[in-house]
Structure formats: C-alpha cells, structure tokens
Amino acid sequence: TLQVVGVLVFVVLVWALLYSLVHHEVTPRGDLFKILVLVLLAFLAGKLVALIRLPPLLGMLITGIILRTSGFYQISGVYTHIVITLREIALSVILIKAGLGLDPVALYKLSLVVIRLAICPCIAEAVGAAVISHFILGYPWLWGLLLGFLLSAVSPAVVVPVLLSLQERGYGESKGIATLVIAASSMDDVLAISIYGICLSMIFSTGNSNLSQQLLQGPLEMVIGLAIGILWGLLTAVIPHRDDKLVVLKRSVMVGAGGLCSVLGAEL
C-alpha cells in the first residue's frame, strides 16, 4: 500500500512540476499529457500482464492499440518529432543491451550459423511476400520487395528481452542459444532495413539518379556503421583505464552515448 501511495505522490509531483513549466501542455487536452498517460498506462498494463506470466510487452501493445483507436492518443507539432526520437532511443538501448549480452566465445564458434540464420530467413520471407503481393495483390516487384523486407524484419523489442531473460536463468547457455538468436536477429534487422532503403530509393528515384550509388548505399552504410562500432568499442576498452574505480559506470556511459550519437547523428 505504501508503495502505491509513493508512486501516486511521485506522479502528482512530476505533473505539478511539468505544469509549472509548460502549463496547458500537461492538461488533459495537451499532447504532453497524452504521452504521459500512454507511458503510465502501458507500464501498468505490462505489470498486470506479467502477473499471469505473459510478456509485459503484450499489455503495452494492447494499451497502445486501445488509446490509438479510441482517438485519445493524437499528437501533433513538436511532440511528433519527440516521439520519433524516443523510438530511436529505445531501439538503440535495446540493441546496445543485446550487444552487451552476447557471449564472445559462443559468437565466434557460431559465427557462420549466425550469418545463415540472419540472411536466409530474411531473404526467404521477403521474396515470399514479394511473390504473393505481386501475383495476388498486383504489386510491382519493387513494391513487393519493399513490403517483404518491411515484414521480414525481426522486432528487437520482442526477441532481446526474452532471450536475455532465458540466458539469465541458464537456459541454452552452454550451447550459446541466446547469443545465436540475439546476434542473428540484430543482423536480420540491419539487412532488412538496408535493403528496404535501397528499394525505397529505387522506387522514388528520378531519371537523373545514379542506380549504382543507390545499390551501394545500403552496404556502404553497414560497413561504416560496423567500422564506427568497432573503433568505438576498442576505444571504450582502453578509456577509461581498468584500474579506475568508476570504470564500469564510465564505460557504460561511453557505450550508451556512442550508440545514441550514432543513431541520432545519422538522421542529421
């Protein structure tokens, strides 16, 4: 009971502080109020769903669907950009957490399996969706591939927390199952997003566009991202020094800040 009261008091204090700063934005008609209600209700729904041993994400998804379809969650203006940025931050945090949860030894042993598991299902799903959409829905092939790679991407928000939870409980740890699936799902996302971007560029390209440049855009972005990640990882392993008392905290901040800067900076 005291915990519930404490949470309520905290929520009221936060609302009062925000009201003193942004005034009408945190009133029931304000966009910021809608975002806060969405976050709070999604969190509570996740906790309730977890009580019946289902993934908390399910409750959050249901909450979002209800608020969106009911017309409550309708935002505009600067808050649209804020929500997009929050989504990118959430994806970055999940992928960073996934990378930190990998077992380097298991990843080295299963490297070829990871590549096959990342590429083959992604390509097969995308091609299958493209064929079906072409012959049944009448989509052009490029539009079909665009739809296919949009559908074939794995959701890190679903895969990573579940696999890390199983890894913490010791399931499949000896065979590196969690490392295999997490690494493959991350590569699957990179592949799907890259080819999706290539298809999108080709669809909306003009007559003066360079086709070879469009085809090289995806692989080039992957190589640049991989190089930046490796260099930043090596730098983080050296700075700060391992004898520093706050080495874990400082390295965590460096890894997190580096990942966020890479994702958000790529949008500039």
Coordinates of N, CA, C and O in Angstrom, one line a residue, residues 31-190:
D31 N -0.8 17.6 -25.5 CA -0.1 16.5 -26.1 C 0.8 15.8 -25.2 O 0.9 14.6 -25.1
L32 N 1.5 16.6 -24.3 CA 2.4 16.0 -23.4 C 1.6 15.2 -22.3 O 2.1 14.1 -21.9
F33 N 0.5 15.6 -22.0 CA -0.4 14.9 -21.0 C -0.7 13.5 -21.6 O -0.7 12.5 -21.0
K34 N -1.1 13.5 -22.9 CA -1.4 12.2 -23.6 C -0.2 11.3 -23.6 O -0.4 10.1 -23.4
I35 N 0.9 11.8 -23.9 CA 2.1 11.0 -23.9 C 2.4 10.4 -22.5 O 2.7 9.2 -22.4
L36 N 2.3 11.2 -21.5 CA 2.5 10.7 -20.1 C 1.5 9.7 -19.7 O 1.8 8.7 -19.1
V37 N 0.2 9.9 -20.1 CA -0.8 8.9 -19.8 C -0.5 7.6 -20.5 O -0.7 6.5 -20.0
L38 N -0.1 7.7 -21.8 CA 0.2 6.5 -22.5 C 1.4 5.7 -21.9 O 1.3 4.5 -21.7
V39 N 2.4 6.4 -21.4 CA 3.5 5.7 -20.8 C 3.1 5.1 -19.5 O 3.4 3.9 -19.2
L40 N 2.3 5.8 -18.7 CA 1.9 5.3 -17.4 C 1.0 4.1 -17.5 O 1.2 3.1 -16.9
L41 N 0.0 4.2 -18.4 CA -0.9 3.1 -18.6 C -0.2 1.9 -19.2 O -0.6 0.7 -18.8
A42 N 0.7 2.1 -20.1 CA 1.4 1.0 -20.7 C 2.3 0.3 -19.7 O 2.3 -1.0 -19.7
F43 N 2.9 1.0 -18.8 CA 3.7 0.4 -17.7 C 2.8 -0.4 -16.8 O 3.2 -1.5 -16.5
L44 N 1.7 0.1 -16.4 CA 0.8 -0.6 -15.5 C 0.2 -1.8 -16.2 O 0.1 -2.9 -15.6
A45 N -0.1 -1.7 -17.5 CA -0.6 -2.9 -18.2 C 0.4 -4.0 -18.3 O 0.1 -5.2 -18.2
G46 N 1.7 -3.5 -18.5 CA 2.7 -4.5 -18.6 C 2.9 -5.3 -17.3 O 3.1 -6.5 -17.3
K47 N 2.8 -4.6 -16.2 CA 2.9 -5.2 -14.9 C 1.7 -6.2 -14.6 O 1.9 -7.3 -14.1
L48 N 0.5 -5.8 -15.1 CA -0.6 -6.7 -14.9 C -0.5 -7.9 -15.7 O -0.8 -9.0 -15.2
V49 N -0.1 -7.8 -16.9 CA 0.1 -8.9 -17.8 C 1.2 -9.9 -17.3 O 1.1 -11.1 -17.4
A50 N 2.2 -9.3 -16.7 CA 3.3 -10.1 -16.2 C 2.8 -11.0 -15.0 O 3.4 -12.0 -14.8
L51 N 1.8 -10.6 -14.3 CA 1.3 -11.4 -13.2 C 0.7 -12.7 -13.7 O 0.7 -13.7 -12.9
I52 N 0.2 -12.8 -14.9 CA -0.3 -14.0 -15.5 C 0.7 -14.7 -16.4 O 0.4 -15.5 -17.2
R53 N 2.0 -14.3 -16.2 CA 3.2 -15.0 -16.8 C 3.1 -14.8 -18.3 O 3.5 -15.7 -19.1
L54 N 2.7 -13.7 -18.8 CA 2.8 -13.3 -20.2 C 3.8 -12.2 -20.4 O 4.0 -11.4 -19.4
P55 N 4.3 -12.0 -21.5 CA 5.3 -10.9 -21.7 C 4.7 -9.5 -21.5 O 3.6 -9.2 -21.9
P56 N 5.3 -8.7 -20.7 CA 4.8 -7.3 -20.4 C 4.5 -6.5 -21.7 O 3.6 -5.7 -21.7
L57 N 5.3 -6.8 -22.7 CA 5.1 -6.1 -24.0 C 3.7 -6.3 -24.5 O 3.2 -5.4 -25.2
L58 N 3.1 -7.4 -24.3 CA 1.7 -7.7 -24.7 C 0.8 -6.7 -24.2 O -0.1 -6.1 -24.9
G59 N 0.9 -6.4 -22.9 CA 0.0 -5.4 -22.2 C 0.2 -4.0 -22.8 O -0.7 -3.2 -23.0
M60 N 1.5 -3.7 -23.0 CA 1.8 -2.4 -23.6 C 1.3 -2.2 -25.0 O 0.8 -1.1 -25.3
L61 N 1.4 -3.3 -25.8 CA 0.8 -3.2 -27.1 C -0.7 -3.0 -27.1 O -1.2 -2.2 -27.9
I62 N -1.4 -3.7 -26.2 CA -2.8 -3.6 -26.2 C -3.2 -2.2 -25.7 O -4.2 -1.6 -26.2
T63 N -2.5 -1.7 -24.8 CA -2.7 -0.3 -24.3 C -2.6 0.7 -25.4 O -3.4 1.6 -25.6
G64 N -1.5 0.6 -26.2 CA -1.3 1.5 -27.3 C -2.4 1.4 -28.3 O -2.8 2.4 -28.9
I65 N -2.8 0.2 -28.6 CA -3.8 0.0 -29.7 C -5.1 0.6 -29.2 O -5.8 1.3 -30.0
I66 N -5.5 0.4 -27.9 CA -6.7 0.9 -27.4 C -6.7 2.5 -27.4 O -7.7 3.1 -27.9
L67 N -5.6 3.1 -26.9 CA -5.6 4.5 -26.9 C -5.5 5.1 -28.3 O -6.1 6.2 -28.5
R68 N -4.9 4.4 -29.2 CA -4.8 5.0 -30.5 C -6.1 4.9 -31.3 O -6.6 5.9 -31.9
T69 N -6.8 3.7 -31.2 CA -8.0 3.6 -31.9 C -9.2 4.3 -31.3 O -10.1 4.7 -32.0
S70 N -9.1 4.6 -30.0 CA -10.1 5.4 -29.3 C -10.0 6.9 -29.6 O -11.0 7.6 -29.3
G71 N -8.9 7.3 -30.2 CA -8.8 8.7 -30.6 C -8.1 9.5 -29.5 O -7.9 10.7 -29.6
F72 N -7.8 8.9 -28.3 CA -7.2 9.6 -27.2 C -5.8 10.1 -27.6 O -5.4 11.2 -27.4
Y73 N -5.0 9.2 -28.2 CA -3.6 9.5 -28.5 C -3.5 10.1 -29.9 O -3.3 9.4 -30.9
Q74 N -3.6 11.4 -30.0 CA -3.5 12.1 -31.2 C -2.6 13.3 -30.9 O -3.0 14.3 -30.2
I75 N -1.3 13.2 -31.3 CA -0.4 14.3 -31.1 C 0.0 15.0 -32.3 O -0.1 14.4 -33.4
S76 N 0.6 16.2 -32.2 CA 1.0 17.0 -33.4 C 2.1 17.9 -33.0 O 2.5 18.0 -31.8
G77 N 2.6 18.6 -34.0 CA 3.6 19.6 -33.7 C 5.0 19.0 -33.3 O 5.4 18.0 -33.8
V78 N 5.6 19.6 -32.4 CA 7.0 19.2 -31.9 C 6.9 17.9 -31.3 O 7.9 17.2 -31.3
Y79 N 5.8 17.5 -30.7 CA 5.8 16.2 -30.0 C 5.8 15.0 -30.9 O 6.2 13.9 -30.5
T80 N 5.5 15.2 -32.2 CA 5.6 14.2 -33.1 C 7.1 13.8 -33.3 O 7.5 12.7 -33.4
H81 N 7.9 14.9 -33.4 CA 9.4 14.7 -33.5 C 9.9 14.0 -32.3 O 10.8 13.2 -32.3
I82 N 9.4 14.5 -31.1 CA 9.9 13.9 -29.9 C 9.6 12.4 -29.8 O 10.5 11.6 -29.3
V83 N 8.4 12.0 -30.2 CA 8.1 10.6 -30.1 C 8.9 9.8 -31.1 O 9.4 8.7 -30.7
I84 N 9.2 10.3 -32.3 CA 10.1 9.6 -33.2 C 11.5 9.4 -32.6 O 12.1 8.4 -32.7
T85 N 12.0 10.5 -32.0 CA 13.3 10.4 -31.3 C 13.3 9.4 -30.2 O 14.3 8.6 -30.0
L86 N 12.2 9.4 -29.4 CA 12.2 8.4 -28.3 C 12.2 7.0 -28.8 O 12.7 6.1 -28.2
R87 N 11.5 6.7 -30.0 CA 11.5 5.4 -30.6 C 12.9 5.0 -31.0 O 13.4 3.9 -30.8
E88 N 13.7 5.9 -31.6 CA 15.1 5.6 -32.0 C 15.9 5.4 -30.8 O 16.8 4.5 -30.8
I89 N 15.7 6.2 -29.7 CA 16.5 5.9 -28.5 C 16.2 4.6 -27.9 O 17.1 3.8 -27.4
A90 N 14.9 4.2 -27.9 CA 14.5 2.9 -27.3 C 15.2 1.8 -28.1 O 15.7 0.8 -27.6
L91 N 15.1 1.9 -29.5 CA 15.8 0.9 -30.3 C 17.3 0.8 -30.0 O 17.8 -0.3 -30.0
S92 N 17.9 1.9 -29.9 CA 19.3 2.0 -29.6 C 19.7 1.3 -28.3 O 20.6 0.5 -28.2
V93 N 18.9 1.6 -27.3 CA 19.1 1.0 -25.9 C 18.9 -0.6 -26.0 O 19.7 -1.3 -25.4
I94 N 17.9 -1.0 -26.7 CA 17.7 -2.5 -26.8 C 18.8 -3.1 -27.6 O 19.3 -4.2 -27.1
L95 N 19.3 -2.5 -28.6 CA 20.4 -3.2 -29.4 C 21.7 -3.1 -28.6 O 22.5 -4.0 -28.7
I96 N 21.9 -2.0 -27.9 CA 23.1 -2.0 -27.0 C 23.1 -3.0 -25.9 O 24.1 -3.7 -25.7
K97 N 21.9 -3.2 -25.3 CA 21.7 -4.2 -24.3 C 21.9 -5.6 -24.9 O 22.5 -6.5 -24.3
A98 N 21.5 -5.8 -26.2 CA 21.7 -7.1 -26.8 C 23.2 -7.3 -27.1 O 23.7 -8.4 -26.9
G99 N 23.9 -6.3 -27.5 CA 25.3 -6.5 -27.8 C 26.1 -6.8 -26.5 O 27.0 -7.6 -26.5
L100 N 25.7 -6.1 -25.4 CA 26.4 -6.4 -24.1 C 26.1 -7.8 -23.6 O 26.8 -8.3 -22.8
G101 N 24.9 -8.4 -24.0 CA 24.5 -9.7 -23.5 C 25.1 -10.8 -24.3 O 24.8 -12.0 -24.0
L102 N 25.9 -10.6 -25.4 CA 26.4 -11.6 -26.2 C 27.6 -12.3 -25.5 O 28.4 -11.6 -24.8
D103 N 27.8 -13.6 -25.8 CA 28.9 -14.3 -25.3 C 30.0 -14.4 -26.4 O 29.7 -15.0 -27.5
P104 N 31.1 -13.7 -26.3 CA 32.1 -13.6 -27.4 C 32.6 -15.0 -27.8 O 32.8 -15.2 -29.0
V105 N 32.8 -15.9 -26.9 CA 33.3 -17.3 -27.3 C 32.2 -18.0 -28.1 O 32.5 -18.6 -29.2
A106 N 31.0 -18.0 -27.6 CA 29.9 -18.6 -28.4 C 29.7 -18.0 -29.7 O 29.4 -18.6 -30.7
L107 N 29.8 -16.6 -29.8 CA 29.6 -15.9 -31.0 C 30.6 -16.3 -32.0 O 30.3 -16.4 -33.2
Y108 N 31.9 -16.5 -31.6 CA 32.9 -16.9 -32.5 C 32.7 -18.3 -33.1 O 32.9 -18.5 -34.2
K109 N 32.3 -19.2 -32.2 CA 32.0 -20.6 -32.6 C 30.8 -20.7 -33.6 O 30.8 -21.5 -34.5
L110 N 29.8 -19.8 -33.3 CA 28.6 -19.9 -34.1 C 28.5 -18.8 -35.2 O 27.4 -18.5 -35.6
S111 N 29.6 -18.2 -35.5 CA 29.6 -17.1 -36.5 C 28.9 -17.4 -37.8 O 28.1 -16.7 -38.3
L112 N 29.3 -18.6 -38.4 CA 28.7 -19.0 -39.6 C 27.2 -19.3 -39.5 O 26.4 -18.9 -40.4
V113 N 26.8 -19.9 -38.4 CA 25.4 -20.2 -38.1 C 24.6 -18.9 -38.0 O 23.5 -18.8 -38.5
V114 N 25.2 -17.9 -37.3 CA 24.6 -16.6 -37.1 C 24.3 -16.0 -38.5 O 23.2 -15.4 -38.7
I115 N 25.3 -16.0 -39.4 CA 25.1 -15.4 -40.7 C 24.0 -16.1 -41.5 O 23.1 -15.4 -42.1
R116 N 24.0 -17.4 -41.4 CA 22.9 -18.1 -42.2 C 21.6 -17.9 -41.6 O 20.6 -17.7 -42.3
L117 N 21.5 -17.9 -40.2 CA 20.2 -17.6 -39.6 C 19.7 -16.2 -39.8 O 18.5 -16.0 -39.8
A118 N 20.6 -15.3 -40.0 CA 20.2 -13.9 -40.2 C 19.8 -13.6 -41.7 O 18.8 -12.9 -41.9
I119 N 20.5 -14.2 -42.6 CA 20.3 -13.9 -44.0 C 19.2 -14.8 -44.6 O 18.3 -14.2 -45.3
C120 N 19.3 -16.1 -44.5 CA 18.3 -17.0 -45.2 C 16.9 -16.7 -44.8 O 16.1 -16.6 -45.8
P121 N 16.5 -16.7 -43.6 CA 15.0 -16.4 -43.3 C 14.6 -15.1 -43.8 O 13.5 -14.9 -44.3
C122 N 15.4 -14.1 -43.6 CA 15.1 -12.7 -44.0 C 14.8 -12.6 -45.5 O 13.8 -12.1 -46.0
I123 N 15.7 -13.2 -46.3 CA 15.6 -13.2 -47.8 C 14.4 -14.0 -48.2 O 13.6 -13.6 -49.1
A124 N 14.2 -15.2 -47.6 CA 13.1 -16.1 -47.9 C 11.8 -15.4 -47.6 O 10.8 -15.5 -48.5
E125 N 11.6 -14.8 -46.5 CA 10.4 -14.1 -46.1 C 10.1 -13.0 -47.1 O 8.9 -12.8 -47.5
A126 N 11.1 -12.2 -47.4 CA 10.9 -11.0 -48.2 C 10.5 -11.5 -49.6 O 9.6 -10.9 -50.2
V127 N 11.2 -12.4 -50.2 CA 10.9 -12.9 -51.5 C 9.5 -13.5 -51.6 O 8.7 -13.3 -52.5
G128 N 9.2 -14.3 -50.5 CA 7.8 -14.9 -50.5 C 6.7 -13.9 -50.4 O 5.7 -14.0 -51.1
A129 N 6.9 -12.8 -49.6 CA 6.0 -11.7 -49.5 C 5.9 -11.0 -50.9 O 4.8 -10.6 -51.3
A130 N 7.0 -10.8 -51.5 CA 7.0 -10.1 -52.8 C 6.3 -10.9 -53.9 O 5.5 -10.3 -54.7
V131 N 6.5 -12.2 -53.9 CA 5.8 -13.1 -54.9 C 4.3 -13.1 -54.7 O 3.5 -12.9 -55.6
I132 N 3.9 -13.2 -53.4 CA 2.5 -13.2 -53.1 C 1.8 -11.9 -53.4 O 0.7 -11.8 -54.0
S133 N 2.5 -10.8 -53.0 CA 1.9 -9.5 -53.2 C 1.9 -9.2 -54.7 O 1.0 -8.4 -55.2
H134 N 2.8 -9.7 -55.5 CA 2.8 -9.4 -56.9 C 1.7 -10.2 -57.7 O 1.0 -9.6 -58.5
F135 N 1.5 -11.5 -57.4 CA 0.5 -12.3 -58.1 C -0.9 -12.2 -57.5 O -1.9 -12.4 -58.2
I136 N -1.0 -11.8 -56.3 CA -2.3 -11.8 -55.6 C -2.8 -10.3 -55.6 O -4.0 -10.0 -55.9
L137 N -2.0 -9.4 -55.1 CA -2.4 -8.0 -54.9 C -2.0 -7.2 -56.1 O -2.4 -6.0 -56.2
G138 N -1.2 -7.7 -57.1 CA -0.9 -6.9 -58.2 C 0.2 -5.9 -58.0 O 0.3 -4.9 -58.8
Y139 N 1.0 -6.0 -57.0 CA 2.0 -5.0 -56.7 C 3.2 -5.2 -57.7 O 3.5 -6.3 -58.2
P140 N 3.8 -4.1 -58.1 CA 5.1 -4.2 -58.9 C 6.1 -4.9 -58.0 O 6.1 -5.0 -56.8
W141 N 7.1 -5.5 -58.7 CA 8.1 -6.3 -58.0 C 8.9 -5.5 -56.9 O 9.1 -6.0 -55.8
L142 N 9.2 -4.3 -57.3 CA 10.0 -3.4 -56.3 C 9.1 -3.1 -55.1 O 9.6 -3.2 -54.0
W143 N 7.8 -2.8 -55.3 CA 6.9 -2.6 -54.2 C 6.7 -3.8 -53.4 O 6.6 -3.8 -52.2
G144 N 6.7 -5.0 -54.1 CA 6.6 -6.3 -53.4 C 7.8 -6.5 -52.5 O 7.6 -7.0 -51.3
L145 N 9.0 -6.3 -53.0 CA 10.2 -6.4 -52.2 C 10.2 -5.4 -51.0 O 10.7 -5.8 -49.9
L146 N 9.7 -4.2 -51.3 CA 9.7 -3.2 -50.2 C 8.8 -3.7 -49.1 O 9.2 -3.6 -47.9
L147 N 7.6 -4.3 -49.5 CA 6.7 -4.8 -48.4 C 7.4 -6.0 -47.8 O 7.2 -6.2 -46.5
G148 N 8.0 -6.9 -48.5 CA 8.6 -8.1 -48.0 C 9.7 -7.8 -46.9 O 9.7 -8.4 -45.9
F149 N 10.6 -6.9 -47.2 CA 11.6 -6.5 -46.3 C 11.1 -5.7 -45.1 O 11.7 -5.7 -44.0
L150 N 10.0 -5.1 -45.3 CA 9.3 -4.4 -44.2 C 8.8 -5.4 -43.2 O 8.8 -5.2 -42.0
L151 N 8.2 -6.5 -43.7 CA 7.6 -7.5 -42.9 C 8.6 -8.5 -42.3 O 8.4 -9.1 -41.3
S152 N 9.7 -8.7 -43.0 CA 10.7 -9.7 -42.6 C 11.6 -9.3 -41.4 O 12.3 -10.1 -40.8
A153 N 11.6 -8.0 -41.1 CA 12.5 -7.5 -40.0 C 12.0 -8.1 -38.7 O 10.8 -8.1 -38.4
V154 N 13.0 -8.5 -37.9 CA 12.6 -9.1 -36.6 C 12.6 -7.9 -35.6 O 13.3 -6.9 -35.7
S155 N 11.6 -8.0 -34.6 CA 11.5 -6.9 -33.6 C 12.4 -7.2 -32.5 O 12.3 -8.1 -31.7
P156 N 13.4 -6.3 -32.3 CA 14.4 -6.5 -31.1 C 13.6 -6.3 -29.8 O 14.1 -6.9 -28.8
A157 N 12.6 -5.5 -29.8 CA 11.9 -5.3 -28.5 C 11.2 -6.6 -28.0 O 11.0 -6.7 -26.8
V158 N 11.0 -7.5 -28.9 CA 10.4 -8.8 -28.5 C 11.4 -9.9 -28.3 O 11.4 -10.6 -27.2
V159 N 12.4 -10.0 -29.2 CA 13.4 -11.0 -29.1 C 14.4 -10.8 -28.0 O 14.7 -11.7 -27.2
V160 N 15.0 -9.6 -27.9 CA 16.1 -9.4 -27.0 C 15.7 -9.6 -25.5 O 16.4 -10.4 -24.8
P161 N 14.7 -9.0 -25.0 CA 14.4 -9.2 -23.6 C 14.1 -10.6 -23.2 O 14.5 -11.1 -22.1
V162 N 13.4 -11.3 -24.1 CA 13.0 -12.7 -23.8 C 14.3 -13.6 -23.8 O 14.5 -14.4 -22.8
L163 N 15.2 -13.4 -24.7 CA 16.4 -14.2 -24.8 C 17.3 -13.9 -23.6 O 17.9 -14.8 -23.1
L164 N 17.4 -12.6 -23.3 CA 18.3 -12.3 -22.1 C 17.7 -12.8 -20.8 O 18.5 -13.2 -20.0
S165 N 16.4 -12.8 -20.7 CA 15.8 -13.4 -19.5 C 16.1 -14.9 -19.5 O 16.4 -15.4 -18.4
L166 N 16.0 -15.6 -20.6 CA 16.3 -17.0 -20.6 C 17.7 -17.3 -20.3 O 18.1 -18.3 -19.6
Q167 N 18.6 -16.4 -20.8 CA 20.0 -16.6 -20.6 C 20.4 -16.4 -19.1 O 21.2 -17.1 -18.5
E168 N 19.7 -15.4 -18.4 CA 19.9 -15.2 -17.0 C 19.5 -16.4 -16.2 O 20.1 -16.7 -15.1
R169 N 18.5 -17.1 -16.7 CA 18.0 -18.3 -15.9 C 18.8 -19.6 -16.3 O 18.5 -20.7 -15.8
G170 N 19.8 -19.4 -17.2 CA 20.6 -20.6 -17.6 C 20.2 -21.4 -18.7 O 20.8 -22.4 -19.0
Y171 N 19.1 -21.1 -19.4 CA 18.6 -21.9 -20.5 C 19.4 -21.7 -21.7 O 19.6 -20.6 -22.2
G172 N 19.9 -22.8 -22.3 CA 20.7 -22.7 -23.5 C 22.0 -22.0 -23.4 O 22.6 -21.8 -24.5
E173 N 22.5 -21.8 -22.2 CA 23.7 -21.0 -22.1 C 24.9 -21.9 -22.5 O 25.9 -21.3 -23.1
S174 N 24.9 -23.2 -22.3 CA 26.0 -24.0 -22.7 C 26.2 -24.1 -24.2 O 27.3 -24.2 -24.7
K175 N 25.1 -24.0 -24.9 CA 25.2 -24.1 -26.4 C 25.1 -22.7 -27.0 O 25.2 -22.6 -28.3
G176 N 25.0 -21.6 -26.3 CA 25.0 -20.3 -26.8 C 23.8 -20.0 -27.6 O 23.9 -19.2 -28.6
I177 N 22.7 -20.5 -27.2 CA 21.4 -20.3 -28.0 C 21.0 -18.8 -27.9 O 20.7 -18.2 -29.0
A178 N 21.1 -18.2 -26.8 CA 20.7 -16.8 -26.6 C 21.6 -15.9 -27.5 O 21.1 -15.0 -28.2
T179 N 22.9 -16.2 -27.5 CA 23.8 -15.4 -28.3 C 23.5 -15.6 -29.8 O 23.6 -14.6 -30.5
L180 N 23.3 -16.8 -30.1 CA 23.0 -17.1 -31.6 C 21.7 -16.3 -32.0 O 21.8 -15.6 -33.1
V181 N 20.7 -16.4 -31.3 CA 19.4 -15.8 -31.7 C 19.5 -14.2 -31.7 O 19.0 -13.5 -32.6
I182 N 20.1 -13.7 -30.6 CA 20.2 -12.2 -30.5 C 21.1 -11.7 -31.6 O 20.7 -10.7 -32.2
A183 N 22.2 -12.3 -31.8 CA 23.1 -11.8 -32.9 C 22.4 -11.9 -34.3 O 22.5 -11.0 -35.1
A184 N 21.8 -13.0 -34.5 CA 21.1 -13.2 -35.8 C 20.0 -12.2 -36.0 O 19.8 -11.7 -37.1
S185 N 19.2 -12.0 -34.9 CA 18.1 -11.0 -35.1 C 18.6 -9.6 -35.3 O 18.0 -8.9 -36.1
S186 N 19.7 -9.3 -34.7 CA 20.3 -7.9 -34.9 C 20.7 -7.8 -36.4 O 20.5 -6.8 -37.0
M187 N 21.4 -8.8 -36.9 CA 21.9 -8.8 -38.3 C 20.7 -8.8 -39.2 O 20.7 -8.2 -40.3
D188 N 19.7 -9.5 -38.9 CA 18.5 -9.6 -39.7 C 17.9 -8.2 -39.8 O 17.5 -7.8 -41.0
D189 N 17.8 -7.4 -38.8 CA 17.3 -6.1 -38.8 C 18.1 -5.2 -39.7 O 17.6 -4.4 -40.5
V190 N 19.4 -5.3 -39.6 CA 20.3 -4.4 -40.4 C 20.2 -4.8 -41.9 O 20.1 -3.9 -42.7

